[in-house]
Short mmCIF file of C-alpha atoms in Angstrom, two decimals:
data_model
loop_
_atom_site.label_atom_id
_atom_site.label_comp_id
_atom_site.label_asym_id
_atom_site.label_seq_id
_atom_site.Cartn_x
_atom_site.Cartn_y
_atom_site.Cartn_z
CA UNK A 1 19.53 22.49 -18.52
CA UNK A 2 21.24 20.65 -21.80
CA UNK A 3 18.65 19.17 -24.62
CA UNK A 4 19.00 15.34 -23.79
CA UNK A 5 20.76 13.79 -26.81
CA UNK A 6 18.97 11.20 -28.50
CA UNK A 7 21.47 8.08 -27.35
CA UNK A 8 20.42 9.37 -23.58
CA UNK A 9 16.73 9.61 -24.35
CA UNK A 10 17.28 5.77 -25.74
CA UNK A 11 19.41 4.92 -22.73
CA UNK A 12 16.50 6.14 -20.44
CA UNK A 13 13.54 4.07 -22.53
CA UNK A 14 16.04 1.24 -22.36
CA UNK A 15 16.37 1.55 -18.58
CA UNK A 16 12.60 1.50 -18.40
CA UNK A 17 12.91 -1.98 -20.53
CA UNK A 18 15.24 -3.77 -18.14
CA UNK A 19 13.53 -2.09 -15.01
CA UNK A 20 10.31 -4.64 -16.36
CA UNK A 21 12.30 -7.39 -17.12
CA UNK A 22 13.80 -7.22 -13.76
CA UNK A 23 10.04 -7.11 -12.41
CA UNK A 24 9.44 -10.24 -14.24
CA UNK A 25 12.21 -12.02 -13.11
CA UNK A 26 11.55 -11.07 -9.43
CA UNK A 27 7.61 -12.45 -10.01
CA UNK A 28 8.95 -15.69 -11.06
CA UNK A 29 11.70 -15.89 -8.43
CA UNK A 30 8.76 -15.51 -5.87
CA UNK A 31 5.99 -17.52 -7.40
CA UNK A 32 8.32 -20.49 -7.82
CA UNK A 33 10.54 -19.84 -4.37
CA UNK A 34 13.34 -19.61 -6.42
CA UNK A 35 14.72 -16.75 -3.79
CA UNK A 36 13.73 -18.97 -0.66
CA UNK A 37 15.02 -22.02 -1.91
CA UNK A 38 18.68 -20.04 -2.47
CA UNK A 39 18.06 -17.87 1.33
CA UNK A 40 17.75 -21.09 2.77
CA UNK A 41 20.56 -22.59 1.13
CA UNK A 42 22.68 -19.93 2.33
CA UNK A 43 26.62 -20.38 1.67
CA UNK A 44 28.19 -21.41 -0.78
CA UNK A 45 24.98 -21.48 -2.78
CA UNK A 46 23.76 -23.49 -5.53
CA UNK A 47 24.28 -23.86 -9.06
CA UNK A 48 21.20 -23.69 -11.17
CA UNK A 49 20.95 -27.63 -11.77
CA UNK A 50 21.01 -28.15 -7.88
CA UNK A 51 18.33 -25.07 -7.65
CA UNK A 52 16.36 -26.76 -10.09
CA UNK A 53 16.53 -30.51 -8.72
CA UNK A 54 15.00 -28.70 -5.23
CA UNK A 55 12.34 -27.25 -6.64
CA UNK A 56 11.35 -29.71 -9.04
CA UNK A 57 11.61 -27.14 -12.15
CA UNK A 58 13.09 -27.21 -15.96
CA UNK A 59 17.11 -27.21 -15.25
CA UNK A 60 17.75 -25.18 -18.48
CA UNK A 61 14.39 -22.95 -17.75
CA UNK A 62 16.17 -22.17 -14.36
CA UNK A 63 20.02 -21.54 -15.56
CA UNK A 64 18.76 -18.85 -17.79
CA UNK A 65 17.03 -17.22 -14.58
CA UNK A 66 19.68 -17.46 -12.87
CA UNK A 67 21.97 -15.82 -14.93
CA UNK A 68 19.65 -13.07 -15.48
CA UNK A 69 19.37 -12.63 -12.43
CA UNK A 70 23.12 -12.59 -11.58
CA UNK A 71 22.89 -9.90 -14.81
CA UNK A 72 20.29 -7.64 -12.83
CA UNK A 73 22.41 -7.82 -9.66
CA UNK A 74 19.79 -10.16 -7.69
CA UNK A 75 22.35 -12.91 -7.42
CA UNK A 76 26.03 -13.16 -7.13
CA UNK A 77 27.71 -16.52 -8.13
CA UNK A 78 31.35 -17.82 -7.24
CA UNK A 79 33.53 -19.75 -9.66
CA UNK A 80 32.19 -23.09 -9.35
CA UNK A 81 28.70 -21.57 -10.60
CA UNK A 82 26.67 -21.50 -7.04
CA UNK A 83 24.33 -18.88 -7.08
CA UNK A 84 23.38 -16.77 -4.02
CA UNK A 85 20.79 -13.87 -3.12
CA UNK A 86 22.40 -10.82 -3.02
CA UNK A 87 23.44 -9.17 0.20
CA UNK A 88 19.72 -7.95 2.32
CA UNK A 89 17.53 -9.10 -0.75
CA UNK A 90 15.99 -11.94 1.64
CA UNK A 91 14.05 -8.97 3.75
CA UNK A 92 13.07 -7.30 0.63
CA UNK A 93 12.37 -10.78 -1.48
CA UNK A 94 11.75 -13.48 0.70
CA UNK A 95 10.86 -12.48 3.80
CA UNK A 96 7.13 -11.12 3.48
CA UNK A 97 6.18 -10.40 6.93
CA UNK A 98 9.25 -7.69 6.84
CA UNK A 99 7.59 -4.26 7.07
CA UNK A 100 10.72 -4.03 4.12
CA UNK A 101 9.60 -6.59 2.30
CA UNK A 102 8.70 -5.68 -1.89
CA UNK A 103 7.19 -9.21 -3.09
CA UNK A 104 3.52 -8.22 -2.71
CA UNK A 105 3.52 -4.96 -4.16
CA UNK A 106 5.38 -6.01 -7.09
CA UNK A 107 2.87 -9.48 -7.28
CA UNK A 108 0.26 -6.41 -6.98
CA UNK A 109 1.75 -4.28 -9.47
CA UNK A 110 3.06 -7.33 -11.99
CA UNK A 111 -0.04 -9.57 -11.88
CA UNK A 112 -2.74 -8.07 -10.72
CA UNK A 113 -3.03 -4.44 -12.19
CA UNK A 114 -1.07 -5.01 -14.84
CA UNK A 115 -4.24 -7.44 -15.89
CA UNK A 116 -5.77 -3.28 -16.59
CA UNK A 117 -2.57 -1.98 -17.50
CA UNK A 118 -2.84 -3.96 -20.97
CA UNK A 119 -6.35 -2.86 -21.32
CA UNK A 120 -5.45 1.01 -21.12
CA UNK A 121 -5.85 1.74 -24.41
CA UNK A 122 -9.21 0.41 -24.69
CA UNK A 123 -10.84 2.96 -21.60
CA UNK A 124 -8.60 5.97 -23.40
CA UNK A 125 -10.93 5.42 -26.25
CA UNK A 126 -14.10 5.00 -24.44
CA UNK A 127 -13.17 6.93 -21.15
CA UNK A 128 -15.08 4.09 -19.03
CA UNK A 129 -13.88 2.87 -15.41
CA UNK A 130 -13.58 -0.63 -14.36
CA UNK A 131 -13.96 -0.02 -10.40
CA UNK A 132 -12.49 -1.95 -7.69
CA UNK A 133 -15.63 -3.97 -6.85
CA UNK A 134 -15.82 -5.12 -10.60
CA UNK A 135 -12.90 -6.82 -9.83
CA UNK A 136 -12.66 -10.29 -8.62
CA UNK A 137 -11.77 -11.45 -5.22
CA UNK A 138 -7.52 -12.02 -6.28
CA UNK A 139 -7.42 -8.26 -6.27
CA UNK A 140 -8.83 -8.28 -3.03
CA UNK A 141 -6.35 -10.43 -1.85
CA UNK A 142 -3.27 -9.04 -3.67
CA UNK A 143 -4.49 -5.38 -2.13
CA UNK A 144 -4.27 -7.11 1.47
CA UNK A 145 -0.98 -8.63 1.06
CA UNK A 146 0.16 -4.46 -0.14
CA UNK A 147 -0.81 -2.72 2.92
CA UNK A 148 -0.95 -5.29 5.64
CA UNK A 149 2.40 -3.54 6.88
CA UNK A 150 1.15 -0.16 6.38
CA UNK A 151 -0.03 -0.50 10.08
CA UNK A 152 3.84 -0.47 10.99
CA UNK A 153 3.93 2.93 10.04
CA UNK A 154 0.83 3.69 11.57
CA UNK A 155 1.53 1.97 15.21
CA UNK A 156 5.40 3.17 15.37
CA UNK A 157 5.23 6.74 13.78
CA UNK A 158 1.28 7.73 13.76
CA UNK A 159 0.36 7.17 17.59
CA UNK A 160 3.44 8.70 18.86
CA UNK A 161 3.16 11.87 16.30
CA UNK A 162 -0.19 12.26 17.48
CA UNK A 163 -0.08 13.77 21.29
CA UNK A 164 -1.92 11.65 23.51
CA UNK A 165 -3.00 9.19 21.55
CA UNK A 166 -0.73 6.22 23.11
CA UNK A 167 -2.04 6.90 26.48
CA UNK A 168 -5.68 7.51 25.56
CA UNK A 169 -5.88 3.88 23.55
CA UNK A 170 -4.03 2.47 26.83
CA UNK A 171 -6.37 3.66 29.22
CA UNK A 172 -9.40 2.41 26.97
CA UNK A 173 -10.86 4.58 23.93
CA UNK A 174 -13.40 3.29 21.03
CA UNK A 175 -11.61 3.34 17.20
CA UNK A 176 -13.34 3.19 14.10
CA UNK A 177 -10.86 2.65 10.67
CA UNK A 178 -13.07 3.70 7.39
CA UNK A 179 -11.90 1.21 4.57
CA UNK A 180 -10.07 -1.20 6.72
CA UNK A 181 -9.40 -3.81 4.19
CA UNK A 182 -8.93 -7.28 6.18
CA UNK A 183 -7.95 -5.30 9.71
CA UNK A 184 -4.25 -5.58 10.24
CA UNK A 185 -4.39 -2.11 11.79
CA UNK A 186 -7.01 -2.68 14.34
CA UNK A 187 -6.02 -5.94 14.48
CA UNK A 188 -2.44 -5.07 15.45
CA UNK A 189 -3.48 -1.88 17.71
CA UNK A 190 -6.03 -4.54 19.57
CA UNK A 191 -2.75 -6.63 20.75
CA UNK A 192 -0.78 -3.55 21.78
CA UNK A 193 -3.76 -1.73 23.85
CA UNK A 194 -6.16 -4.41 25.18
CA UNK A 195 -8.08 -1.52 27.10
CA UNK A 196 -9.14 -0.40 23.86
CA UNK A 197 -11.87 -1.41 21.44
CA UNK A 198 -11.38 -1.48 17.37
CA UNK A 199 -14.16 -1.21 14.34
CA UNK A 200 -13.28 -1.48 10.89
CA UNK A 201 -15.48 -0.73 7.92
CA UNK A 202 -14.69 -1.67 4.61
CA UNK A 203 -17.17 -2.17 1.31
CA UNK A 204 -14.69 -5.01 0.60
CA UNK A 205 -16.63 -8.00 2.01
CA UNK A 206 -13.66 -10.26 0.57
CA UNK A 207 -11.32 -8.88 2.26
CA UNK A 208 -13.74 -7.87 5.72
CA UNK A 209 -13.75 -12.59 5.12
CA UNK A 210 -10.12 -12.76 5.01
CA UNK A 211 -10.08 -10.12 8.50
CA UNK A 212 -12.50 -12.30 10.23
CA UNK A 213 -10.96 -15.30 10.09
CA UNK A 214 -7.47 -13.54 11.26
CA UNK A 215 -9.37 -12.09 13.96
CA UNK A 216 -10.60 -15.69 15.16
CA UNK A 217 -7.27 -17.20 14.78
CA UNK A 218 -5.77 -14.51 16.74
CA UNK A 219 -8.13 -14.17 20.00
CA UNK A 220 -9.54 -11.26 19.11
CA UNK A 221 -13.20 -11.38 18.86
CA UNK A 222 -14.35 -9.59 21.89
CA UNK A 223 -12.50 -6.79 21.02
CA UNK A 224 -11.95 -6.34 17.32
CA UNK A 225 -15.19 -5.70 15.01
CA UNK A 226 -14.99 -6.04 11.23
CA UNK A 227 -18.40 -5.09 9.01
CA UNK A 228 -19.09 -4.51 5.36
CA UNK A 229 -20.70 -1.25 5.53
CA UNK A 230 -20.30 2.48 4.07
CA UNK A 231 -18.05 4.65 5.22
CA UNK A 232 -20.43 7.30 4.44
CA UNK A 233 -23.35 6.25 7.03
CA UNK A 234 -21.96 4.05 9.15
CA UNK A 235 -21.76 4.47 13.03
CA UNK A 236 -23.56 6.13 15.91
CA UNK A 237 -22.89 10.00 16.52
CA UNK A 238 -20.57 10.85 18.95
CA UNK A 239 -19.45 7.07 19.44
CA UNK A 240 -15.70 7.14 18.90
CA UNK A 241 -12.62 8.91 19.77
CA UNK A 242 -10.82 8.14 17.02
CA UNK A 243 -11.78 7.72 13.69
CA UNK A 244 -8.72 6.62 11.11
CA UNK A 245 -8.57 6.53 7.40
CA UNK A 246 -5.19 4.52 6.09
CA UNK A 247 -4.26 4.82 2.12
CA UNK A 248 -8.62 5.05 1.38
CA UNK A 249 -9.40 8.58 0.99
CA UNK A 250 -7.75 8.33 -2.77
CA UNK A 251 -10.18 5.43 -3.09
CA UNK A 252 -13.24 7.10 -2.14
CA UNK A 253 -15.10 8.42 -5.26
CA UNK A 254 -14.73 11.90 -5.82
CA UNK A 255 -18.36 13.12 -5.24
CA UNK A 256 -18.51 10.66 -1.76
CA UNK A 257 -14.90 11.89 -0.16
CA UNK A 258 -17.22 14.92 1.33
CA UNK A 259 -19.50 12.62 2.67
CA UNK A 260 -16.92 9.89 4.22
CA UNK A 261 -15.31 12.99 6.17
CA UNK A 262 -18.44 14.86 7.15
CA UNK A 263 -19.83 11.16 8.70
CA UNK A 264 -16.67 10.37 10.33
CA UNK A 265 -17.05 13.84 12.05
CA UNK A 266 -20.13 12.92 12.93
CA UNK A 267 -19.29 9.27 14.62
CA UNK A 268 -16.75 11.17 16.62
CA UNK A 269 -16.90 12.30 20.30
CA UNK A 270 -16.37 16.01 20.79
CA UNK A 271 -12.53 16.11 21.22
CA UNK A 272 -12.24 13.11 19.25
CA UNK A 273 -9.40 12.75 16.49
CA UNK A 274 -9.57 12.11 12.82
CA UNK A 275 -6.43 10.92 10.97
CA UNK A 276 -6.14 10.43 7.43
CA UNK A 277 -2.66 8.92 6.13
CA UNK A 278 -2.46 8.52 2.21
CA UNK A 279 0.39 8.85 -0.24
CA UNK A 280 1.53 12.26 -0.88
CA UNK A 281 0.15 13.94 -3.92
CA UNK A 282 1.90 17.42 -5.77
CA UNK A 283 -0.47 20.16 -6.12
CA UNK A 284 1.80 21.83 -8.92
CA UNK A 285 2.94 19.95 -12.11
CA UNK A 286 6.78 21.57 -11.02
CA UNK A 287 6.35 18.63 -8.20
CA UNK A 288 5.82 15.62 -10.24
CA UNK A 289 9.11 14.48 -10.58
CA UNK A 290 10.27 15.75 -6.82
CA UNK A 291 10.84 11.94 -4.99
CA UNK A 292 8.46 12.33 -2.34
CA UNK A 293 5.77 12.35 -4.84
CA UNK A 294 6.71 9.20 -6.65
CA UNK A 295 4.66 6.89 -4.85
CA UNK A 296 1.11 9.01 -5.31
CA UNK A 297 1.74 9.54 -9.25
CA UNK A 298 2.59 6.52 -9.75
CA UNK A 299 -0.64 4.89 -7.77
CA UNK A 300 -2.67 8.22 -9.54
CA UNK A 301 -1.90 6.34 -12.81
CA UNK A 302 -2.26 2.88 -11.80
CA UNK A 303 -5.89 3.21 -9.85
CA UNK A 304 -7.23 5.85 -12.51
CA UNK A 305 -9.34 3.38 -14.91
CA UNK A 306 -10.56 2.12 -10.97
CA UNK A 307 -12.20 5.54 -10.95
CA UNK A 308 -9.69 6.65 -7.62
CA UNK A 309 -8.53 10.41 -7.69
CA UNK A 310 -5.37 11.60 -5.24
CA UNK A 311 -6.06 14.78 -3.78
CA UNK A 312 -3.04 16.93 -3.27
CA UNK A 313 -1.73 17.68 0.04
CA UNK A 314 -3.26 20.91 0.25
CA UNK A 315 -6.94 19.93 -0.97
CA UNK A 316 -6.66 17.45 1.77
CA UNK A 317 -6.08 19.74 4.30
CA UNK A 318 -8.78 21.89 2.73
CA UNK A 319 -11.43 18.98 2.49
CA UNK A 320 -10.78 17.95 6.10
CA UNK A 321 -11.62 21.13 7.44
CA UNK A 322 -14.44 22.17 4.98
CA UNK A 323 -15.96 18.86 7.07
CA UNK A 324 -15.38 20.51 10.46
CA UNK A 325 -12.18 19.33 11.92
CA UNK A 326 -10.03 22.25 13.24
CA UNK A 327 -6.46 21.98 14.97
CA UNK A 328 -5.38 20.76 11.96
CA UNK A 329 -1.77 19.36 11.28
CA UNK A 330 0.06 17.34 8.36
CA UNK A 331 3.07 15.64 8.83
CA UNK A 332 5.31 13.69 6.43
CA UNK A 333 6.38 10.22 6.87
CA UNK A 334 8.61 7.84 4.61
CA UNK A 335 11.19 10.31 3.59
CA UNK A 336 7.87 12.11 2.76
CA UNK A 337 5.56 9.04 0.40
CA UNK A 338 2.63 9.84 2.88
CA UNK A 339 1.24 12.97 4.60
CA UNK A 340 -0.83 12.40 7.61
CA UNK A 341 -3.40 14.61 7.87
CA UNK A 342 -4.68 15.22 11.66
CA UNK A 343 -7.93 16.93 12.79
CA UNK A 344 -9.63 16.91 16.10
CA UNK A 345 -13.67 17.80 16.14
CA UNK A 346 -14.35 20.79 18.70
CA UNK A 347 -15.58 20.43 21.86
CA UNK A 348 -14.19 18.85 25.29
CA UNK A 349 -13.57 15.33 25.01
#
């Protein structure tokens, strides 16, 4: 492979400049409902003073946006100077409760780690963490906004990967998800198999707040339990059939990951199932720059002053049956993002 030249190794930091402006752009287009305001406008679009009068904002402030926007490809504009979103960017923009949808993880990314990002330099030097719980409760939030989808993947790839699983929650089975964050999965998987019964455990109590009250709102109290507890100790032995882990395990300090697994192996019926789904992490440095493996490295970097560790795919497997689970399988989803990691606890169920 050629030496890059030093005009391409420019042209590459410069794309990395224009890839943050573009993130800033997008935050402010969604904070002010600059991209609603122009999906619900629809054809012919607006120009910037009209966009501007709606919304109450600057006019000037706005035509800039607008044109860099229309310079980053988020907006076309006809002759007359209307603006309009791009072709599909009101699924990935605008529309938030589209499984597609990229507005809270770049709100996550662009306002609320970035608030550590800044302050990088600073635990280099001194090689201190600033965990998750020191954080206030917008993280919290921002962190359920990111994965309240996730259980799309979950309920449409995870249950019908794993054999039996849709007929055992339909005929009634007990589910426990470790770090559950406000509950969307059991939440969701509560609607879909009424039969069934759903506990989530998360040290979170902001977000276990934010799950409660979703749980009231949606009528689903008698069947849908949410409690600020350990993962570690929580549960009675031999009290569920499946036990669930969704984009936590990386979370989980590295001397406790042992002890989430070896309890949730515990909890579990004999025959019972234990599924871990995280982003995929390389377990050679070749494999850093392979696509599939873009997600984990580039959470591995963001979560690292937080004190959160990826294992790679093959320490997962490992760890999972170090803690007793055998039958073991790993799958791929998302083009490959996230390996699930399945493993059933001996003994009839």
């Amino acid at each position: 492979m050629p030496e890059p030249t030093t005009d391409e190794q420019m042209q590459k930091v410069r794309t990395f400049e224009r890839g943050f402006i573009g993130v800033l752009v997008i935050l402010t287009g969604t904070e002010l409902g600059l991209f609603a305001a122009l999906e619900r406008a629809g054809a012919p679009g607006l120009t910037a003073a009209e966009l501007a009068a709606r919304l109450g904002l600057h006019a000037p402030y706005v035509r800039f946006w607008c044109e860099t926007a229309y310079a980053l490809e988020l907006l076309d504009a006809d002759a007359a100077g209307r603006f309009q979103l791009q072709p599909n960017l009101g699924e990935v923009l605008v529309d938030e409760s589209n499984p597609r949808n990229l507005a809270a993880s770049l709100r996550f990314s662009g306002l609320e780690v970035y608030k550590d990002l800044v302050r990088f330099p600073e635990f280099f030097r001194s090689g201190a963490t600033f965990t998750y719980q020191d954080h206030d409760a917008s993280l919290s939030h921002a962190v359920a906004d990111i994965t309240k989808n996730f259980y799309v993947v979950f309920v449409g790839g995870v249950t019908k990967r794993v054999r039996g699983m849709r007929e055992r929650l339909g005929a009634g089975a007990r589910f426990l998800e470790i770090g559950c964050g406000a509950g969307a999965l059991p939440r969701e998987l509560a609607k879909r198999y009424p039969a069934s019964r759903f506990t989530g455990v998360d040290s979170d109590r902001h977000a276990i707040q934010r799950g409660r009250e979703g749980i009231a709102a949606e009528g689903l109290g008698d069947r849908v339990t949410l409690l600020v507890a350990n993962g570690a100790a929580f549960g009675e032995a031999a009290s569920f059939d499946y036990v669930s882990m969704v984009v936590t395990l990386h979370e989980v300090r590295a001397d406790d990951k042992e002890a989430v697994l070896r309890n949730a192996h515990r909890v579990l019926r004999p025959g019972g199932v234990f599924l871990n789904l995280d982003f995929s992490y390389p377990a050679r440095r070749e494999e850093l720059r392979q696509p599939e493996f873009s997600y984990g490295v580039m959470d591995q970097y963001m979560e690292m002053v937080w004190g959160n560790r990826h294992l790679s795919i093959p320490e997962v497997r490992a760890l999972v049956e170090r803690c007793g689970f055998r039958d073991l399988e790993q799958h791929p989803f998302n083009q490959g993002a996230f390996t699930l990691t399945v493993g059933v606890k001996p003994g009839e169920t």
